[in-house]
Coordinates of C-alpha atoms in Angstrom, one line a residue:
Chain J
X1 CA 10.9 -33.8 -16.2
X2 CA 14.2 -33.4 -14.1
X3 CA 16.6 -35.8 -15.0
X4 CA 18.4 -35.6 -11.5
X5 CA 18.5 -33.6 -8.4
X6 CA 21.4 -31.7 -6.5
X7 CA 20.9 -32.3 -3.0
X8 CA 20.0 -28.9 -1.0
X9 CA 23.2 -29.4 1.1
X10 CA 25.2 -29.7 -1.9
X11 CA 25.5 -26.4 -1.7
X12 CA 28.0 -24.1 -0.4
X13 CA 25.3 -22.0 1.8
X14 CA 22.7 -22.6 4.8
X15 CA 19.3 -23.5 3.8
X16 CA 16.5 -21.6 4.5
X17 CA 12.8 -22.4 4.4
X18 CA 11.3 -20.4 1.6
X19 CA 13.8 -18.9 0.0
X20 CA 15.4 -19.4 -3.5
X21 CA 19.6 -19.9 -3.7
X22 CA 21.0 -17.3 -5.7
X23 CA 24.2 -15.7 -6.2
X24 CA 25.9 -13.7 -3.3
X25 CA 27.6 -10.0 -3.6
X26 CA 30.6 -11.7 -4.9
X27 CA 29.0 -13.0 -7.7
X28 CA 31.3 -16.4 -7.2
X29 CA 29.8 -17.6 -4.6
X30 CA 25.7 -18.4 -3.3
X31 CA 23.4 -17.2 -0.9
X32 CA 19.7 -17.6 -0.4
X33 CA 17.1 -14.7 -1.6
X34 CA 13.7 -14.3 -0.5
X35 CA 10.8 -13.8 -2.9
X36 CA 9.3 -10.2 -3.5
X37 CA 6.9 -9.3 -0.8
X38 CA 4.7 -8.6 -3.3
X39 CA 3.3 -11.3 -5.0
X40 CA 0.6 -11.3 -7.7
X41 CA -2.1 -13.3 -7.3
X42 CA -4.8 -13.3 -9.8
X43 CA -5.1 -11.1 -13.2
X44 CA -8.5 -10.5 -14.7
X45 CA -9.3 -9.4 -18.1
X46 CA -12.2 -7.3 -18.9
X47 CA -14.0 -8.5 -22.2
X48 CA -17.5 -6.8 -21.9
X49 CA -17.6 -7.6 -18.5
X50 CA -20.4 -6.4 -16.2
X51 CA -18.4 -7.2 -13.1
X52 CA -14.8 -8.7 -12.1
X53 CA -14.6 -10.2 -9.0
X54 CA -12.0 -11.7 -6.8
X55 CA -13.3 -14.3 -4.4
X56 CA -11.2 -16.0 -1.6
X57 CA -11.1 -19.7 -2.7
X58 CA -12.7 -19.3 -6.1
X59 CA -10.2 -19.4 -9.3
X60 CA -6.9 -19.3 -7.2
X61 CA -7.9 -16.4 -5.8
X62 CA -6.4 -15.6 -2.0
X63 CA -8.0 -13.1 -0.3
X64 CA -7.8 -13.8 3.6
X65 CA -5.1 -13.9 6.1
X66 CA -2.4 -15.1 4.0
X67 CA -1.5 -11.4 3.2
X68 CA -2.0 -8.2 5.8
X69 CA -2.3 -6.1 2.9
X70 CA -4.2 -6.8 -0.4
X71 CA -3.7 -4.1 -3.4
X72 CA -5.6 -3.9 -6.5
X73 CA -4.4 -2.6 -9.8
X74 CA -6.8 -1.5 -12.5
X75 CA -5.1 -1.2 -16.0
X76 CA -7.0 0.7 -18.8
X77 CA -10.7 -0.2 -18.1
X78 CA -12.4 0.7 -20.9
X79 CA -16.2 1.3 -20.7
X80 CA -18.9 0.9 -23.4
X81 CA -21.0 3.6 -22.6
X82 CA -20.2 7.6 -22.3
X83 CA -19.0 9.4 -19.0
X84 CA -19.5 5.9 -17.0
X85 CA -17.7 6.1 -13.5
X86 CA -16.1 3.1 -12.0
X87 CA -16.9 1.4 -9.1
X88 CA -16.2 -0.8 -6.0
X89 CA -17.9 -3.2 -3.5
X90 CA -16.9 -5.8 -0.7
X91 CA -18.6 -8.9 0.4
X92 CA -18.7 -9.4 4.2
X93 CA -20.1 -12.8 4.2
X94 CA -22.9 -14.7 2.2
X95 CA -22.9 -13.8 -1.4
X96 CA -23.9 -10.4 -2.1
X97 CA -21.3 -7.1 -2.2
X98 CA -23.1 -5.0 0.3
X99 CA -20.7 -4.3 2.9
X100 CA -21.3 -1.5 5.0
X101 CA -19.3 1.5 3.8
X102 CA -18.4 5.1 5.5
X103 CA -16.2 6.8 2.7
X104 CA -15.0 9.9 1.3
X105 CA -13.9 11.1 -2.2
X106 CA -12.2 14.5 -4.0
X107 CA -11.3 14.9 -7.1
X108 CA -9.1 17.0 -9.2
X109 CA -9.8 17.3 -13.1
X110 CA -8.8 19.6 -15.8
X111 CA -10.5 19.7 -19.3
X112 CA -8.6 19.4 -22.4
X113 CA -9.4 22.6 -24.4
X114 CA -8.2 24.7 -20.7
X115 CA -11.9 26.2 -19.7
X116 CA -12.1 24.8 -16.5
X117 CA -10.0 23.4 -13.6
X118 CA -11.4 21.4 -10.7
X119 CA -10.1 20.7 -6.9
X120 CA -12.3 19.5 -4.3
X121 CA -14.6 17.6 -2.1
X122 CA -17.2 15.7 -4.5
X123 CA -20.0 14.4 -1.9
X124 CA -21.8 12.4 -4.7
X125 CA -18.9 10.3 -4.6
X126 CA -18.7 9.2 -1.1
X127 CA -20.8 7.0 1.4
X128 CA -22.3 6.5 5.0
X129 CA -22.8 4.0 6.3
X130 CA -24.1 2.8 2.9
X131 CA -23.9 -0.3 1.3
X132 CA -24.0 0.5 -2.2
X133 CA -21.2 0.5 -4.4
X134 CA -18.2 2.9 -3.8
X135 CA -16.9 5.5 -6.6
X136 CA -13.3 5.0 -7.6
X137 CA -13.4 7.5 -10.6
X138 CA -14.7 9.8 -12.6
X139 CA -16.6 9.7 -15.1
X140 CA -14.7 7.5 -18.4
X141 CA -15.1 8.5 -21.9
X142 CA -15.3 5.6 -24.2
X143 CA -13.6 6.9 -27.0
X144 CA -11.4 4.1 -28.6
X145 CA -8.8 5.8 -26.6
X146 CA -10.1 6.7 -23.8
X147 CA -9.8 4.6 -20.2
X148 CA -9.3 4.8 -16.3
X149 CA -6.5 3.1 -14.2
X150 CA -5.0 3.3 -10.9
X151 CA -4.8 1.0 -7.6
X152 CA -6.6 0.6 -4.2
X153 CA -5.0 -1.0 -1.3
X154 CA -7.4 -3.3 1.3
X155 CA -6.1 -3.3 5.1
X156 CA -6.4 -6.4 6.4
X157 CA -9.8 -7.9 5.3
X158 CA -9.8 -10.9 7.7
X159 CA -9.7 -9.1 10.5
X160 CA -12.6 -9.7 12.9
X161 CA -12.1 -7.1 15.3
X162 CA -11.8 -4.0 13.3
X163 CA -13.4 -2.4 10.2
X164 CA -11.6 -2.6 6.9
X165 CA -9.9 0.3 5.8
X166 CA -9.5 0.8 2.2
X167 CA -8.2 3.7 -0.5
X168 CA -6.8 4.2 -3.7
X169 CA -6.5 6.8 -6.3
X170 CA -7.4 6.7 -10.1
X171 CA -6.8 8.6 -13.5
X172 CA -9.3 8.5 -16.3
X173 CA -9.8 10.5 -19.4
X174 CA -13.3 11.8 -18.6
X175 CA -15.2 12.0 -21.0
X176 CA -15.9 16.2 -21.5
X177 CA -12.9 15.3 -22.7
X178 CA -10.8 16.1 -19.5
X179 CA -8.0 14.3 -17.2
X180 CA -9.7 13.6 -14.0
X181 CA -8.2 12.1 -10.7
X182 CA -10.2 10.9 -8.1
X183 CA -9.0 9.6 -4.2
X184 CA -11.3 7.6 -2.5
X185 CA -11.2 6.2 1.0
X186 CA -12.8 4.9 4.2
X187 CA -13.9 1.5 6.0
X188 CA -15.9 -1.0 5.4
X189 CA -17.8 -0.6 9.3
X190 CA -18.4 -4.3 9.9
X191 CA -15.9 -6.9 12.4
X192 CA -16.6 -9.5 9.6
X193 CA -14.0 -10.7 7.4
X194 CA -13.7 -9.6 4.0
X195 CA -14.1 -12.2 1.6
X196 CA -14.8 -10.8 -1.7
X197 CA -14.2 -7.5 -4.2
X198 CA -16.1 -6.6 -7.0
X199 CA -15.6 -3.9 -9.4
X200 CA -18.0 -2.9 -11.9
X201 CA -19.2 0.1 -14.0
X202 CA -21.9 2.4 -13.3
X203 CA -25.5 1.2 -14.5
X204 CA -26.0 -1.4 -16.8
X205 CA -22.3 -0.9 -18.6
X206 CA -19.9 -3.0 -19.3
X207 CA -16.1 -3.5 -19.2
X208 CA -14.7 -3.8 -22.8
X209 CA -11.0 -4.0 -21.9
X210 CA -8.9 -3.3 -19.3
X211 CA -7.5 -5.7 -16.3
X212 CA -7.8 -5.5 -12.8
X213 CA -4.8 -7.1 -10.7
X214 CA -4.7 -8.6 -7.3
X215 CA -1.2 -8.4 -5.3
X216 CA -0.5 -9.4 -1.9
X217 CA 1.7 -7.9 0.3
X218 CA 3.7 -10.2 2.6
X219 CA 4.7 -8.9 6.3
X220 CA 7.6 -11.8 7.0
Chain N
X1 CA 26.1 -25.6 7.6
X2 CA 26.7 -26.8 4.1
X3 CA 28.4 -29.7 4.2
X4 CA 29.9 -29.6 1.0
X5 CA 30.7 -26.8 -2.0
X6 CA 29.3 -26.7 -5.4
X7 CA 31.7 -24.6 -7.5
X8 CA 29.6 -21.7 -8.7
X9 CA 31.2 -22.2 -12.4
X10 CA 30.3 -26.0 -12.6
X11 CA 26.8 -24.2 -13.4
X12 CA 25.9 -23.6 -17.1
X13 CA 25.2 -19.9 -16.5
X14 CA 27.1 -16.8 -16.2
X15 CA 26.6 -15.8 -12.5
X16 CA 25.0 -12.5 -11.5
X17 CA 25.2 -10.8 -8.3
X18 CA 22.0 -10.5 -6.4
X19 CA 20.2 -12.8 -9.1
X20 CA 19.1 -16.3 -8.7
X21 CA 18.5 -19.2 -10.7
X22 CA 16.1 -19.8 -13.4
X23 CA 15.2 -21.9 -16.2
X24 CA 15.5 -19.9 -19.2
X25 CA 13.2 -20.3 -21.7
X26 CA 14.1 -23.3 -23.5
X27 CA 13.1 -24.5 -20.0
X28 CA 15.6 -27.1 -20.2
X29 CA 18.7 -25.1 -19.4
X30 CA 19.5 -22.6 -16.9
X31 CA 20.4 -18.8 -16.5
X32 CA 21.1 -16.3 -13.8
X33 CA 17.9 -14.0 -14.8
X34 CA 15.5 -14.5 -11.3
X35 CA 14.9 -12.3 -9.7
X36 CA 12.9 -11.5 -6.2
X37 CA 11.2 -8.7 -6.6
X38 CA 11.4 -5.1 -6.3
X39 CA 9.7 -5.1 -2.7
X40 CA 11.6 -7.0 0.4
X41 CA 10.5 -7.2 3.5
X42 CA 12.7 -6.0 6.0
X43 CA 11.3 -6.3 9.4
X44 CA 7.9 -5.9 11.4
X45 CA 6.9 -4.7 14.6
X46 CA 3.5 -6.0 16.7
X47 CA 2.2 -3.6 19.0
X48 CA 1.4 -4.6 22.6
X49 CA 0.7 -1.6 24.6
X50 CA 3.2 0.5 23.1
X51 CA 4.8 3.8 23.9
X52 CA 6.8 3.7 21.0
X53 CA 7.9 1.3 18.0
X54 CA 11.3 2.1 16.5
X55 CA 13.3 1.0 13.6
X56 CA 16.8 1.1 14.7
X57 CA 18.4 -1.0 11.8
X58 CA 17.6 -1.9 8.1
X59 CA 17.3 1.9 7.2
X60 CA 20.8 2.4 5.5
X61 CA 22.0 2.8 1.9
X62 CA 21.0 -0.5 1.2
X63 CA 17.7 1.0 -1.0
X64 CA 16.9 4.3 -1.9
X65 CA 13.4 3.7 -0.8
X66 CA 11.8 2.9 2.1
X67 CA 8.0 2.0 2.7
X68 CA 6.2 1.6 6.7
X69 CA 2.9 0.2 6.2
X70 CA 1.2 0.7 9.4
X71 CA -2.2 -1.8 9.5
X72 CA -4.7 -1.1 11.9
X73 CA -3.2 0.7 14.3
X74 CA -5.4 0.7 17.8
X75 CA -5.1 3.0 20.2
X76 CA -5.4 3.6 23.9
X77 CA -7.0 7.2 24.1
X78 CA -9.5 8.8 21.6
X79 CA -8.5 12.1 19.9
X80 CA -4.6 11.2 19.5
X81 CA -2.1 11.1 16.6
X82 CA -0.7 8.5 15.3
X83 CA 3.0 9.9 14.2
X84 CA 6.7 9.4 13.3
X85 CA 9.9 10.8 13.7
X86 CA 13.6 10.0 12.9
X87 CA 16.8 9.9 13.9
X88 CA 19.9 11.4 12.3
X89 CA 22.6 8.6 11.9
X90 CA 24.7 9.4 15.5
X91 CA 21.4 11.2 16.7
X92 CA 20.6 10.9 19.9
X93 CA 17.1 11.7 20.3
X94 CA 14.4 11.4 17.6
X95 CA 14.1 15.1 16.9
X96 CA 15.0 16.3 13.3
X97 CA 13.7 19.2 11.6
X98 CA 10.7 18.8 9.8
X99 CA 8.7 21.1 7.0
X100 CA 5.5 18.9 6.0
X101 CA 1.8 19.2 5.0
X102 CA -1.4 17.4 6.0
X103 CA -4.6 17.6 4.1
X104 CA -7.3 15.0 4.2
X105 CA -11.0 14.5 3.5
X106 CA -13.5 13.6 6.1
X107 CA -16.6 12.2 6.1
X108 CA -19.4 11.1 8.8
X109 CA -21.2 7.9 9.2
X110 CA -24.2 9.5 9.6
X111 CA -23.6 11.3 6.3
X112 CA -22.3 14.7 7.7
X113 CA -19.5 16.5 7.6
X114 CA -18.2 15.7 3.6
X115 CA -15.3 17.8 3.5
X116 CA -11.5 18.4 2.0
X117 CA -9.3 20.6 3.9
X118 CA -5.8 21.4 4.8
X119 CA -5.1 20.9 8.6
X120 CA -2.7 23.3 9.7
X121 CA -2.3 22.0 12.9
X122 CA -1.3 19.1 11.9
X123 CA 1.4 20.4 9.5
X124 CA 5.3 21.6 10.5
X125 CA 7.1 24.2 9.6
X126 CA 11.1 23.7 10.9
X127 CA 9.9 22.2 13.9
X128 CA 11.1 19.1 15.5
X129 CA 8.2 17.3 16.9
X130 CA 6.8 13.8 15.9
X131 CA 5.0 14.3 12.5
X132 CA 1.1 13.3 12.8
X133 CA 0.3 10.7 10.2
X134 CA -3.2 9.8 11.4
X135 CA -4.1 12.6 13.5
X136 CA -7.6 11.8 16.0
X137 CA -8.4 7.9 15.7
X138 CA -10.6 6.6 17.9
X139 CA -10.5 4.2 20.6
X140 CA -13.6 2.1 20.5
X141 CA -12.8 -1.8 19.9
X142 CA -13.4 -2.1 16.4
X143 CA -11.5 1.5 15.5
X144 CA -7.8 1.5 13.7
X145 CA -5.9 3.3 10.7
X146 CA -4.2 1.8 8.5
X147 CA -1.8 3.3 5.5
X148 CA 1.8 4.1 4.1
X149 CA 5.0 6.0 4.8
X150 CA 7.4 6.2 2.0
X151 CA 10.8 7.2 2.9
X152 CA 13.5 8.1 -0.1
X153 CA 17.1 8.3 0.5
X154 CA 17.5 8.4 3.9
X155 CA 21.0 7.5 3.5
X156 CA 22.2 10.6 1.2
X157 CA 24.3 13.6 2.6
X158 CA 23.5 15.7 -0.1
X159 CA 20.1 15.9 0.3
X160 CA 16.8 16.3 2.5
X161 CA 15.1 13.6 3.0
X162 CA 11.3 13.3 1.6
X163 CA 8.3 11.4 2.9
X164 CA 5.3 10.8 1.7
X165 CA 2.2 9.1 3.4
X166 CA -1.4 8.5 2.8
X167 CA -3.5 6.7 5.0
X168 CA -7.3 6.2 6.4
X169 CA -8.6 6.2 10.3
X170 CA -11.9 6.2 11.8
X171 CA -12.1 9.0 14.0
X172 CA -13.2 9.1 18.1
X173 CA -16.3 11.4 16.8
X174 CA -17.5 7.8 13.7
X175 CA -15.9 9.7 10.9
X176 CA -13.8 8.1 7.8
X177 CA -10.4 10.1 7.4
X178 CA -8.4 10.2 4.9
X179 CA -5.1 11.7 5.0
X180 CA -2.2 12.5 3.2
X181 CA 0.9 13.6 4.5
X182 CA 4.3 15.0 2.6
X183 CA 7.3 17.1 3.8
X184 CA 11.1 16.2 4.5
X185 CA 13.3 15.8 7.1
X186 CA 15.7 19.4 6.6
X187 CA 18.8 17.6 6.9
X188 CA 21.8 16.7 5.5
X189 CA 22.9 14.0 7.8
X190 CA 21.7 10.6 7.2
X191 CA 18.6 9.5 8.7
X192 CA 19.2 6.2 9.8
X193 CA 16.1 5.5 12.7
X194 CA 12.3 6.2 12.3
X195 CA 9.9 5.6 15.4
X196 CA 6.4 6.0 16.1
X197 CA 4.4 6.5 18.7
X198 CA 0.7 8.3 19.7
X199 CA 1.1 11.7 20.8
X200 CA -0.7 10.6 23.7
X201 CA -1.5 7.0 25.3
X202 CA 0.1 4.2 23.7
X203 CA -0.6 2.1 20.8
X204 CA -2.2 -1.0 22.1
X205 CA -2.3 -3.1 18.6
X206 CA -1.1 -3.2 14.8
X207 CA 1.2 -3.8 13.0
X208 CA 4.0 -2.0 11.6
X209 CA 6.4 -3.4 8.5
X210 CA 9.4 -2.1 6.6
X211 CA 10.1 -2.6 3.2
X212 CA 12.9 -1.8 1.2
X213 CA 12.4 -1.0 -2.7
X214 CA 14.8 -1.9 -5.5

């Protein structure tokens, strides 16, 4: 508990709303410094985890118009099962992730013992006008090594006059066993806000480790 | 205005330049160790019907990296791009030589069309025009793109200055594009203004923010 307070105009510097006091280029003197304009919101940690899922208002979650610019990190996601790709999906109101998606997806991927390179347009990745769940990777191994990571950015999910534009990019060992790298993007076609984003495993399979973090990016 | 002074040194803590105040971790005791963050915003433009948005200050040596995110960018006409260009420092025009690519994938709503191609004609090779970033949105009241230009080093003399930019539009013809866009500005001189514009029309909504990166 604080014993006593200095009083904000105790200090040689102008106040400003929101911002910390710190010390100036002279390093004998103050100033005021403003937060990081990225500021993380909510980690999740995967402990055989079917989905994660970041909700506006649930478990200090913000996902609205407090931020223009939402971006999701995914650290190590480690699946149970074999050659399991990871996946994405958006809730545009009520309580299901069926958004309506228009996507696309490439990928690059080389194998480990050198027998085969890949570059190119993978349409089993991508969607129209679907509401199924969206491909962020290839396929991870499960070895005890072996895992995916990589971000996704979300454009302004409140918005209620245009669609959602979202994309990211991921690295996983696959599990032939090769490096793959996967970029996804497109918009979720709806003029309803964006409330929700779940990320899961393909089929049944579960996250064993890994976390997924939320940032938001501040535009003032 | 303050409307007293508190000497730096009456603090418990050895003062560092551009650092703030913290408890340490005794959490009864302070130190000089807080720190914003690596990301400050700099500035933000709203479009309103615009022929142009320019950043004419905050792009010095101040960072050595720069970052535009551009967030739902609407437009006026169907079939234009969305693009950028800077100004050398002095400049008097936004005109700089430019070697860049442009690939991006495509695909349809109605499930056509899944492709991954280079677009030449979106590309430059020494030229001087505005570099396309997004390069056909569409118009219709619900259509934007949205992404991010990164910008290293503008400030340096020594050497070209590289961008890098991905981003995603839905097109005039209901197709999801996503691009990515690379390539330097063939200069020496420092580049010290970026603007955007449409290559045709203006930009009738969005946002457009600058960061700087510690």
């Amino acid at each position: 508990m604080a014993i006593s307070k200095f009083n904000y105009n105790s200090f040689n510097v102008t106040p400003v709303a929101g911002k910390a006091l710190s010390f100036n280029s002279d390093a004998d003197g103050f100033s005021t410094a403003g937060a990081s304009s990225m500021v993380l919101i909510k980690t999740l940690t995967a402990s055989s985890s079917s989905t994660l899922s970041f909700v506006h208002g649930s478990s200090s979650v913000v996902l609205d118009d407090t931020y223009p610019v939402y971006l999701f990190k995914l650290i190590n996601i480690h699946s149970s099962g074999d050659s399991v790709t990871m996946k994405v999906n958006f809730r545009d109101g009520g309580s299901a992730y069926d958004a309506s998606k228009t996507s696309t997806y490439f990928r690059t991927s080389h194998r480990e013992n050198d027998t085969e390179t890949v570059f190119g347009y993978a349409g089993g990745g991508d969607l129209a006008n679907a509401t199924g769940e969206q491909q962020i990777s290839g396929g991870l191994g499960n070895g005890n090594d072996e895992s995916g990571s990589g971000h996704m950015y979300l454009f302004n999910p409140s918005s209620t006059t245009f669609v959602k534009h979202f994309f990211g990019v991921t690295q996983a060992v696959a599990a032939t066993p090769q490096t793959e790298q996967a970029f996804f993007g497109g918009y979720c076609n709806t003029t309803s806000a964006i409330d929700g984003v779940q990320f899961s495993l393909h089929g049944s399979n579960t996250m064993d480790a890994g976390t997924i973090k939320l940032y938001g990016i501040a535009d003032s | 205005m303050a409307l007293s002074k508190l000497n730096f040194n009456s603090l418990n803590l050895t003062p560092v330049a551009g650092k703030g105040i913290g408890f340490d971790s005794g959490a009864d005791d302070l130190e000089a160790s807080f720190s914003g963050g690596a990301m400050t915003f700099i500035s933000k433009s709203t479009a309103s019907s615009s022929s142009t948005i320019s950043f004419t200050s905050g792009i010095d040596s101040t960072y050595k990296e720069y970052v535009f995110i551009f967030n739902n960018i609407h437009v006026s006409n169907d079939d234009e791009a969305f693009a950028f260009q800077g100004n050398a420092a002095g400049g008097a025009d936004f005109n700089e030589t430019i070697t860049s690519s442009y690939f991006r994938s495509i695909h349809g709503e109605d499930g056509n069309n899944g492709a991954l191609a280079y677009q030449a004609n979106a590309d430059q090779a020494q030229g001087t025009a505005f570099q396309a970033l997004l390069a056909n949105i569409g118009n219709d009241n619900d259509q934007s793109g949205s992404g991010y230009l990164h910008l290293f080093n503008p400030s340096s003399t020594t050497f070209v200055k590289h961008f890098i930019a991905r981003g995603n539009y839905s097109s005039a013809d209901n197709k999801s594009y996503n691009t990515h866009v690379a390539g330097y500005f063939n200069t020496t001189s420092a580049i010290d203004e970026i603007q955007f514009k449409m290559t045709g029309g203006t930009i009738d909504a969005g946002t457009i923010t600058l960061y700087g990166i510690n």
